[in-house]
XYZ file of C-alpha atoms in Angstrom:
560
model
C 17.943 39.188 -82.264
C 16.843 35.408 -81.410
C 18.150 33.517 -78.562
C 17.698 29.577 -77.990
C 18.494 27.953 -75.200
C 19.097 23.977 -74.371
C 20.360 22.802 -77.895
C 21.863 19.756 -77.481
C 24.556 18.289 -79.337
C 26.135 14.790 -78.970
C 29.638 14.571 -78.351
C 29.939 12.180 -81.094
C 29.484 15.274 -83.497
C 32.341 16.937 -82.322
C 36.059 16.589 -82.982
C 37.446 19.254 -80.644
C 37.685 21.827 -83.278
C 36.067 25.338 -83.245
C 35.180 25.289 -87.136
C 33.694 21.840 -86.596
C 31.628 23.176 -83.776
C 30.596 26.094 -85.364
C 29.011 24.006 -88.144
C 27.269 21.476 -86.111
C 25.458 24.244 -83.632
C 24.344 26.093 -86.890
C 22.942 23.050 -88.194
C 21.305 22.386 -84.576
C 19.822 25.648 -84.653
C 18.282 25.654 -87.971
C 16.795 22.191 -87.125
C 15.361 23.675 -83.674
C 13.905 26.711 -85.347
C 12.370 24.844 -88.570
C 14.294 27.002 -91.000
C 17.101 26.349 -93.491
C 20.576 27.557 -92.532
C 20.587 30.001 -95.088
C 17.889 31.766 -93.519
C 19.954 32.438 -90.317
C 22.420 35.316 -90.474
C 25.576 35.351 -88.028
C 25.039 32.731 -85.195
C 26.920 33.342 -81.795
C 27.373 31.227 -79.022
C 26.457 32.549 -75.764
C 26.779 29.578 -73.168
C 28.213 26.012 -73.588
C 27.742 23.496 -70.934
C 28.622 19.397 -70.561
C 25.858 17.199 -69.694
C 27.796 14.108 -68.468
C 25.139 12.531 -66.260
C 24.856 9.664 -68.809
C 28.690 8.560 -69.353
C 27.612 6.581 -72.271
C 25.864 9.679 -74.077
C 27.558 12.794 -73.055
C 26.080 15.821 -74.793
C 26.856 19.435 -74.912
C 24.233 21.929 -74.165
C 24.179 25.375 -76.206
C 22.601 28.952 -75.707
C 22.858 30.442 -79.133
C 21.982 33.605 -80.659
C 21.217 34.141 -84.125
C 20.597 37.309 -86.183
C 17.768 37.162 -88.361
C 17.952 38.942 -92.093
C 14.617 40.257 -92.060
C 14.972 41.992 -88.667
C 12.148 42.638 -85.951
C 9.277 41.703 -88.441
C 11.284 38.317 -89.103
C 11.829 37.589 -85.448
C 8.330 38.416 -84.741
C 7.090 35.759 -87.436
C 9.243 33.043 -86.573
C 8.304 33.430 -82.617
C 4.428 33.034 -84.050
C 5.158 30.278 -86.285
C 6.915 28.232 -83.210
C 4.170 28.956 -81.026
C 1.569 27.673 -83.226
C 3.837 24.286 -83.526
C 4.078 24.535 -79.671
C 7.510 24.559 -79.908
C 8.637 28.111 -78.646
C 10.047 27.031 -75.270
C 13.723 28.204 -74.957
C 13.252 30.767 -77.845
C 13.060 34.588 -77.138
C 13.921 37.884 -78.506
C 16.907 39.703 -76.881
C 18.569 43.286 -77.179
C 22.023 42.742 -78.602
C 23.881 45.435 -76.198
C 25.186 44.206 -73.044
C 26.035 46.294 -69.891
C 29.111 48.662 -70.856
C 31.242 50.905 -68.265
C 29.737 54.303 -67.349
C 29.619 57.193 -69.961
C 32.237 59.854 -68.842
C 31.207 62.708 -66.710
C 30.619 65.995 -68.490
C 34.101 67.494 -67.037
C 36.579 65.737 -64.532
C 36.309 67.002 -60.951
C 39.964 68.170 -60.730
C 39.068 70.338 -57.930
C 37.906 67.089 -55.549
C 41.361 65.808 -54.874
C 42.635 62.521 -56.193
C 40.377 59.451 -56.406
C 42.697 56.444 -55.151
C 42.217 52.881 -55.732
C 44.406 50.766 -53.460
C 45.134 47.134 -54.715
C 45.413 46.003 -58.253
C 43.671 42.828 -57.985
C 40.479 42.294 -59.929
C 38.237 44.511 -58.114
C 40.856 47.207 -58.242
C 41.724 46.786 -61.951
C 38.054 46.734 -62.785
C 37.448 49.509 -60.746
C 39.895 51.811 -61.819
C 39.256 50.948 -65.492
C 35.850 52.094 -64.968
C 36.784 55.115 -63.267
C 39.390 55.860 -65.992
C 36.791 55.649 -68.585
C 34.270 58.127 -66.804
C 37.017 60.659 -66.749
C 37.850 60.720 -62.993
C 41.455 59.853 -63.554
C 42.125 57.594 -60.686
C 45.623 56.749 -59.099
C 45.730 52.950 -59.050
C 48.436 52.092 -56.340
C 49.626 48.238 -56.129
C 52.307 47.006 -53.455
C 53.797 44.500 -55.325
C 55.511 44.236 -58.885
C 54.065 44.534 -62.422
C 53.122 41.134 -63.924
C 56.041 40.369 -65.713
C 58.841 41.268 -62.959
C 56.032 39.416 -60.162
C 56.120 36.272 -62.478
C 59.921 36.318 -62.104
C 59.819 36.866 -58.486
C 57.391 33.887 -58.094
C 59.729 31.542 -60.113
C 63.018 32.878 -57.942
C 61.131 32.039 -54.747
C 59.683 28.565 -56.179
C 63.346 27.588 -56.965
C 65.241 29.159 -54.070
C 62.885 29.507 -51.136
C 63.666 33.163 -50.913
C 60.456 35.376 -50.338
C 59.744 38.975 -51.448
C 56.862 39.931 -48.655
C 56.059 42.851 -51.086
C 56.030 40.667 -54.612
C 54.592 37.101 -54.749
C 51.300 35.101 -55.023
C 49.375 37.173 -52.981
C 50.434 40.650 -53.880
C 51.161 42.192 -57.487
C 49.540 43.423 -60.495
C 46.530 40.996 -60.838
C 46.386 40.092 -57.338
C 46.399 36.335 -56.306
C 43.874 35.341 -58.775
C 46.644 35.561 -61.543
C 48.319 32.730 -60.157
C 45.313 30.335 -59.457
C 44.176 28.881 -62.861
C 42.100 32.361 -63.890
C 38.568 30.363 -62.689
C 35.905 32.874 -64.242
C 32.898 30.714 -63.005
C 30.903 32.228 -60.107
C 27.865 31.461 -58.205
C 26.976 34.873 -57.622
C 24.563 36.955 -60.321
C 25.632 40.398 -61.636
C 24.916 42.361 -64.674
C 28.214 43.150 -65.084
C 29.659 39.399 -65.696
C 29.214 39.603 -69.028
C 31.556 43.207 -69.331
C 34.052 41.236 -66.946
C 34.022 38.612 -69.664
C 34.321 40.593 -72.810
C 37.320 42.977 -70.982
C 39.158 39.961 -70.280
C 38.721 38.579 -74.019
C 39.609 42.114 -75.442
C 42.641 41.915 -73.155
C 43.863 38.814 -74.824
C 41.975 35.934 -73.135
C 40.620 32.926 -75.094
C 37.293 33.974 -76.623
C 35.977 30.650 -75.332
C 35.520 32.453 -71.907
C 32.384 34.263 -73.579
C 30.340 31.243 -73.734
C 31.847 28.321 -71.686
C 29.795 27.533 -68.651
C 33.172 26.857 -66.582
C 35.247 29.501 -68.235
C 39.171 29.788 -67.274
C 42.082 31.613 -68.696
C 45.112 30.052 -67.243
C 48.120 31.455 -65.232
C 50.350 31.372 -68.055
C 48.201 33.473 -69.631
C 46.817 35.813 -67.131
C 49.638 37.758 -66.449
C 49.670 39.370 -70.260
C 45.821 39.838 -69.806
C 46.073 41.998 -66.825
C 49.338 43.710 -68.218
C 47.106 44.958 -71.135
C 44.108 45.854 -68.724
C 46.626 48.144 -66.807
C 47.726 49.705 -70.365
C 43.504 50.261 -70.866
C 43.506 52.097 -67.358
C 46.569 54.127 -68.642
C 44.965 55.008 -72.028
C 41.765 56.085 -70.375
C 43.646 58.499 -68.229
C 44.498 56.454 -65.263
C 47.639 56.602 -63.546
C 49.469 52.935 -61.759
C 52.170 52.954 -59.612
C 53.484 49.408 -58.426
C 55.676 49.128 -55.685
C 53.475 51.396 -53.942
C 51.569 50.681 -50.900
C 49.391 52.192 -48.557
C 50.998 52.879 -44.869
C 48.541 55.488 -43.221
C 44.855 56.739 -43.473
C 43.868 60.382 -42.648
C 40.743 60.234 -41.144
C 38.900 62.947 -39.345
C 35.535 64.100 -38.926
C 34.124 60.935 -40.365
C 35.473 61.225 -43.657
C 38.866 60.420 -45.493
C 41.352 63.601 -45.984
C 44.578 61.783 -47.328
C 46.575 58.703 -47.449
C 50.191 58.046 -47.162
C 52.052 56.062 -49.556
C 55.264 54.150 -49.453
C 56.959 53.550 -52.921
C 60.121 51.635 -53.169
C 62.086 51.640 -56.525
C 62.983 47.912 -57.039
C 66.258 48.439 -58.709
C 67.917 50.754 -56.526
C 66.043 49.748 -52.838
C 65.217 53.382 -52.337
C 62.062 54.057 -50.268
C 60.138 57.541 -50.305
C 56.817 58.243 -48.459
C 54.265 60.789 -49.602
C 51.108 62.042 -48.142
C 48.750 62.557 -50.804
C 45.238 64.673 -50.033
C 42.316 62.819 -51.583
C 38.376 62.745 -51.502
C 37.944 59.108 -52.397
C 39.922 55.948 -51.217
C 38.567 52.706 -52.910
C 40.097 50.127 -50.645
C 40.771 46.892 -52.747
C 43.718 45.744 -50.784
C 42.971 41.597 -51.124
C 42.412 39.182 -48.173
C 46.144 38.773 -47.409
C 46.802 42.463 -46.767
C 47.004 41.845 -42.849
C 48.826 45.150 -42.427
C 46.171 47.317 -44.159
C 43.382 45.192 -41.510
C 45.554 46.353 -38.655
C 45.813 50.085 -39.860
C 42.150 50.416 -40.362
C 41.558 49.211 -36.630
C 43.921 51.655 -35.463
C 41.881 54.249 -37.569
C 38.660 53.438 -36.423
C 37.259 51.962 -39.484
C 34.396 49.748 -38.500
C 35.290 46.098 -39.177
C 33.565 42.768 -38.350
C 34.635 39.234 -38.272
C 33.123 36.822 -40.776
C 32.893 33.181 -41.631
C 36.039 32.033 -43.765
C 37.637 28.558 -44.314
C 40.889 26.547 -44.215
C 41.981 23.219 -44.650
C 44.476 21.458 -46.999
C 45.068 20.920 -50.757
C 43.932 17.617 -52.020
C 45.735 16.105 -55.271
C 44.532 12.984 -57.419
C 45.424 11.726 -60.735
C 43.565 13.723 -63.041
C 43.304 10.840 -65.436
C 41.143 9.126 -62.729
C 38.849 12.277 -62.396
C 38.433 12.016 -65.637
C 37.316 8.369 -65.773
C 35.215 8.947 -63.011
C 33.322 11.892 -64.305
C 33.421 10.970 -68.157
C 33.411 7.179 -68.335
C 34.556 6.066 -71.574
C 34.748 9.439 -73.015
C 37.768 10.219 -70.610
C 40.306 12.109 -72.593
C 38.195 13.450 -75.436
C 39.530 16.826 -76.853
C 36.169 18.333 -76.579
C 35.771 17.774 -72.821
C 39.266 18.575 -71.731
C 40.565 17.779 -67.912
C 37.331 17.257 -66.236
C 36.540 19.701 -63.275
C 34.769 18.757 -59.999
C 32.711 20.505 -56.951
C 31.994 18.674 -54.152
C 30.173 19.854 -51.052
C 29.235 17.723 -47.658
C 26.784 18.576 -44.781
C 27.538 16.656 -41.820
C 25.418 15.565 -38.638
C 27.919 17.722 -36.386
C 26.121 20.720 -38.536
C 29.600 21.573 -39.812
C 30.588 20.975 -43.417
C 33.297 20.473 -46.081
C 33.450 21.692 -49.552
C 36.140 21.695 -52.469
C 37.367 25.151 -53.361
C 39.111 26.434 -56.539
C 39.307 23.166 -58.292
C 42.490 23.261 -60.916
C 41.977 20.184 -63.268
C 45.562 19.329 -64.879
C 46.849 21.852 -62.211
C 49.553 22.370 -59.558
C 49.680 22.886 -56.117
C 51.623 26.279 -55.385
C 53.439 28.133 -52.621
C 50.973 31.149 -51.858
C 53.254 32.601 -48.932
C 53.596 36.242 -48.499
C 55.138 36.329 -44.658
C 58.267 34.721 -43.555
C 57.872 31.657 -41.575
C 54.386 30.829 -42.930
C 53.599 28.136 -45.438
C 50.457 28.692 -47.530
C 49.232 26.674 -50.230
C 47.101 27.429 -53.472
C 46.315 25.707 -56.616
C 46.764 26.619 -60.157
C 46.006 25.301 -63.858
C 47.717 26.500 -67.061
C 45.507 27.553 -69.872
C 45.856 23.882 -71.617
C 45.377 22.133 -68.156
C 47.796 19.211 -69.179
C 49.209 18.628 -66.066
C 49.416 14.975 -64.585
C 47.016 15.978 -61.464
C 43.942 17.333 -60.490
C 43.897 19.474 -56.950
C 41.338 21.495 -54.951
C 41.083 23.205 -51.548
C 39.502 20.777 -49.166
C 38.243 23.195 -46.858
C 35.855 23.526 -43.765
C 34.321 26.851 -42.171
C 35.697 28.858 -39.410
C 32.622 30.463 -37.843
C 33.023 33.862 -35.727
C 31.971 31.830 -32.693
C 34.738 29.457 -33.180
C 37.046 32.186 -32.481
C 37.801 33.233 -28.616
C 37.654 37.000 -27.461
C 36.338 40.077 -29.250
C 38.858 41.095 -31.460
C 38.044 41.820 -35.078
C 41.452 40.236 -35.924
C 41.274 37.093 -34.391
C 40.700 35.032 -37.608
C 43.746 36.447 -39.087
C 45.858 35.160 -35.870
C 44.319 31.962 -36.163
C 45.441 31.582 -39.912
C 48.640 33.033 -39.149
C 49.167 30.460 -36.388
C 48.269 27.497 -38.646
C 50.712 28.945 -41.420
C 53.633 28.952 -38.852
C 52.733 25.537 -37.620
C 52.920 24.197 -41.371
C 56.365 25.893 -41.787
C 57.709 24.045 -38.630
C 56.340 20.895 -39.727
C 57.660 21.187 -43.207
C 61.270 21.791 -41.689
C 61.694 25.412 -43.120
C 62.415 26.756 -46.366
C 58.719 26.889 -47.325
C 58.229 23.001 -47.584
C 54.997 22.149 -46.894
C 53.921 19.073 -44.510
C 51.982 16.608 -46.539
C 49.971 13.455 -45.763
C 48.409 10.453 -47.515
C 44.519 10.247 -47.473
C 44.574 6.808 -45.961
C 46.976 7.542 -43.236
C 44.982 10.960 -42.417
C 41.806 9.087 -42.220
C 43.354 6.494 -39.747
C 44.950 9.258 -37.981
C 48.664 8.030 -38.587
C 51.409 10.184 -39.843
C 52.535 9.495 -43.408
C 56.277 8.179 -43.996
C 56.114 8.507 -47.716
C 54.306 8.973 -50.732
C 52.496 6.777 -52.987
C 50.836 6.840 -56.634
C 50.080 10.601 -56.787
C 53.266 12.666 -57.070
C 53.139 15.975 -55.208
C 53.631 19.000 -57.312
C 54.277 21.713 -54.640
C 57.393 23.465 -55.998
C 59.098 23.720 -52.716
C 58.880 19.990 -51.864
C 56.915 18.278 -49.016
C 57.959 16.602 -45.713
C 55.694 13.417 -45.108
C 53.903 13.476 -41.747
C 50.788 14.628 -39.962
C 48.812 17.821 -41.250
C 46.374 17.452 -38.878
C 48.842 19.067 -36.267
C 48.702 22.249 -38.448
C 45.022 23.099 -37.928
C 42.216 23.188 -35.339
C 40.528 19.920 -34.300
C 37.208 20.885 -35.725
C 38.859 21.603 -38.913
C 40.259 18.068 -39.178
C 37.552 16.241 -37.718
C 35.219 17.839 -40.149
C 37.447 16.616 -43.164
C 38.107 13.409 -41.685
C 34.366 12.945 -41.787
C 33.663 14.362 -45.283
C 36.352 12.495 -47.466
C 34.555 9.369 -47.597
C 31.195 11.164 -48.059
C 32.942 12.836 -51.050
C 34.337 9.297 -52.052
C 30.754 8.390 -52.375
C 30.099 11.129 -54.565
C 33.159 10.982 -56.946
C 34.515 7.573 -57.155
C 38.327 7.650 -55.995
C 37.974 10.782 -54.031
C 38.920 9.027 -50.868
C 41.644 7.009 -52.673
C 44.252 6.195 -49.999
C 46.926 7.577 -51.707
C 45.805 10.945 -52.563
C 47.932 13.580 -51.360
C 46.786 16.084 -48.694
C 49.173 19.244 -48.525
C 49.067 21.622 -45.816
C 48.029 24.414 -45.255
C 45.258 26.349 -47.589
C 44.333 29.338 -45.355
C 43.353 32.049 -47.901
C 40.458 31.267 -49.483
C 38.760 34.206 -48.176
C 38.991 37.058 -45.769
C 38.294 36.613 -42.243
C 37.000 40.008 -41.557
C 34.505 42.172 -43.532
C 34.959 46.189 -43.849
C 31.449 47.122 -43.236
C 29.724 49.238 -45.785
C 26.373 50.912 -46.204
C 23.726 50.828 -48.850
C 25.682 53.232 -50.517
C 28.420 51.132 -50.740
C 31.090 53.472 -48.416
C 32.335 52.704 -45.180
C 29.357 52.759 -42.770
C 31.963 55.048 -40.332
C 34.170 56.726 -43.187
C 32.907 58.957 -46.206
C 35.171 58.595 -48.868
C 36.330 54.943 -48.400
C 34.847 52.531 -50.621
C 35.584 48.976 -49.453
C 35.372 46.359 -52.414
C 36.461 42.933 -53.283
C 37.566 39.815 -51.377
C 39.846 41.788 -49.017
C 36.791 43.802 -47.693
C 34.661 40.644 -47.339
C 32.441 41.270 -50.657
C 33.512 38.876 -53.008
C 34.761 35.167 -53.606
C 36.755 34.942 -56.607
C 37.964 36.711 -59.767
C 34.239 37.067 -61.189
C 32.457 38.610 -58.010
C 35.512 40.470 -57.303
C 35.507 42.124 -60.524
C 31.878 42.976 -60.593
C 32.054 44.397 -57.236
C 34.846 46.578 -58.371
C 32.731 47.899 -61.074
C 29.727 48.125 -58.869
C 31.594 50.434 -56.454
C 33.225 52.559 -59.293
C 29.165 53.033 -60.615
C 28.701 54.130 -57.187
C 31.776 56.751 -57.228
C 31.110 58.107 -60.326
C 27.583 58.833 -59.018
C 28.678 60.307 -55.835
C 31.481 62.463 -57.971
C 28.482 63.407 -60.349
C 26.317 64.619 -57.696
C 29.154 66.669 -56.028
C 29.742 68.546 -59.575
C 26.047 68.851 -59.413
C 25.822 67.107 -62.761
């Protein structure tokens, strides 16, 4: 198979339909290879990105793969012909196969005891799916609800302000990523990325995620996708329990021996507890499972502070972002709603950056504790909302925190969330402020041209009261700099909604080269909550990497 990168197609040649794009890229590939179109077999897109540096001449850049009817001999002849013309750059022969799940072990190790995966976010889902397909029959437990019931619970919270601490935007099948747009781009590299994308596509996500440079699924599509992945796990021999959470961990002699699980029937409210012997526990609890962090401290599991970030959500009109990035081509259906990514490094030594940017999206209520306001962002698959939003964050470093308590970062998050709850006046109403007022250090009394999308409503005031001064000072210095990078970012009536505190975990559950806890054999920390990922793709890839290590460990114990 031939792979060709750097194929440029002018925006003007496309009309937003997939059928037209397929025709155009086949023509472009034939020209690049100096062959007739009929000499090409099946052509597939491997990557598609947008080059908008010249707003009057926006181009799409493709990496394509093509099968040649003549097979390996035809590929070799084509490469030689291109080399003779000195036009072989960006053309190579590749293997068609991508990384796949591990092969099943010869027999399942029933005598070893249960393998339990705690948490059904992306790390837990992909880890459990991989373990199930290897024949290890894992038990996946999730403290929140299945995706369908969870969606109803989230809507109920948005409408009434009533919060279910066990099932919300943070907890439930799919984890926090289910209600945060489903962005699949990542700055990390992993051989598992293609497998993650393919699994999502097989589970019902749009096929375009397989080639878009900035793929996303959408928070309207994700509940169905993660439900189908649950079905894949069960079909492969795994078991899934919702409304079931880890409440204790039996650790002695430097290894895991059992877990205690507490289950609740959502219909009757009946609660039961069960102590379950096990030899392996994959801890994929997510960054908001603060009770789990407290349990780990009590049981002597090694943990450490890590850098995390806090700030606010910033909202602009999406049409303004489109014009700033795409110029006269703004609104073209090929381009869709424009995303941005900004970072500023300040003379103070601190930095601010955008996070989880949601084109055509909405600010959401992401609380999971009574008395604390937490914001996040999401987009639907069509990204057709009037506003753009992103996290506007600054780092909190371990040295910013007092004392030596490993959970000091959690205490800071909670204090900021409670301050935001009080500033909003209760009911999970969020404090909000206009950018112009924030920059001048004055409270806002009313909104402007950008209507806030936070579902519980906002209370205008001063969001800086809810955050440490080093965060607000960093954001005040950064916003004008970001406005110079992206026209209109610092517009005075853009909206800041507080607070965003859950972009990443403030702790890391320390693990060794074998991916197990450095102090507890049989405990495998994984994903965002354990401090080893920062988004859907990196969490899923980390789950697969840990699953591969668990399978190898099980095979070694079996003498396979």
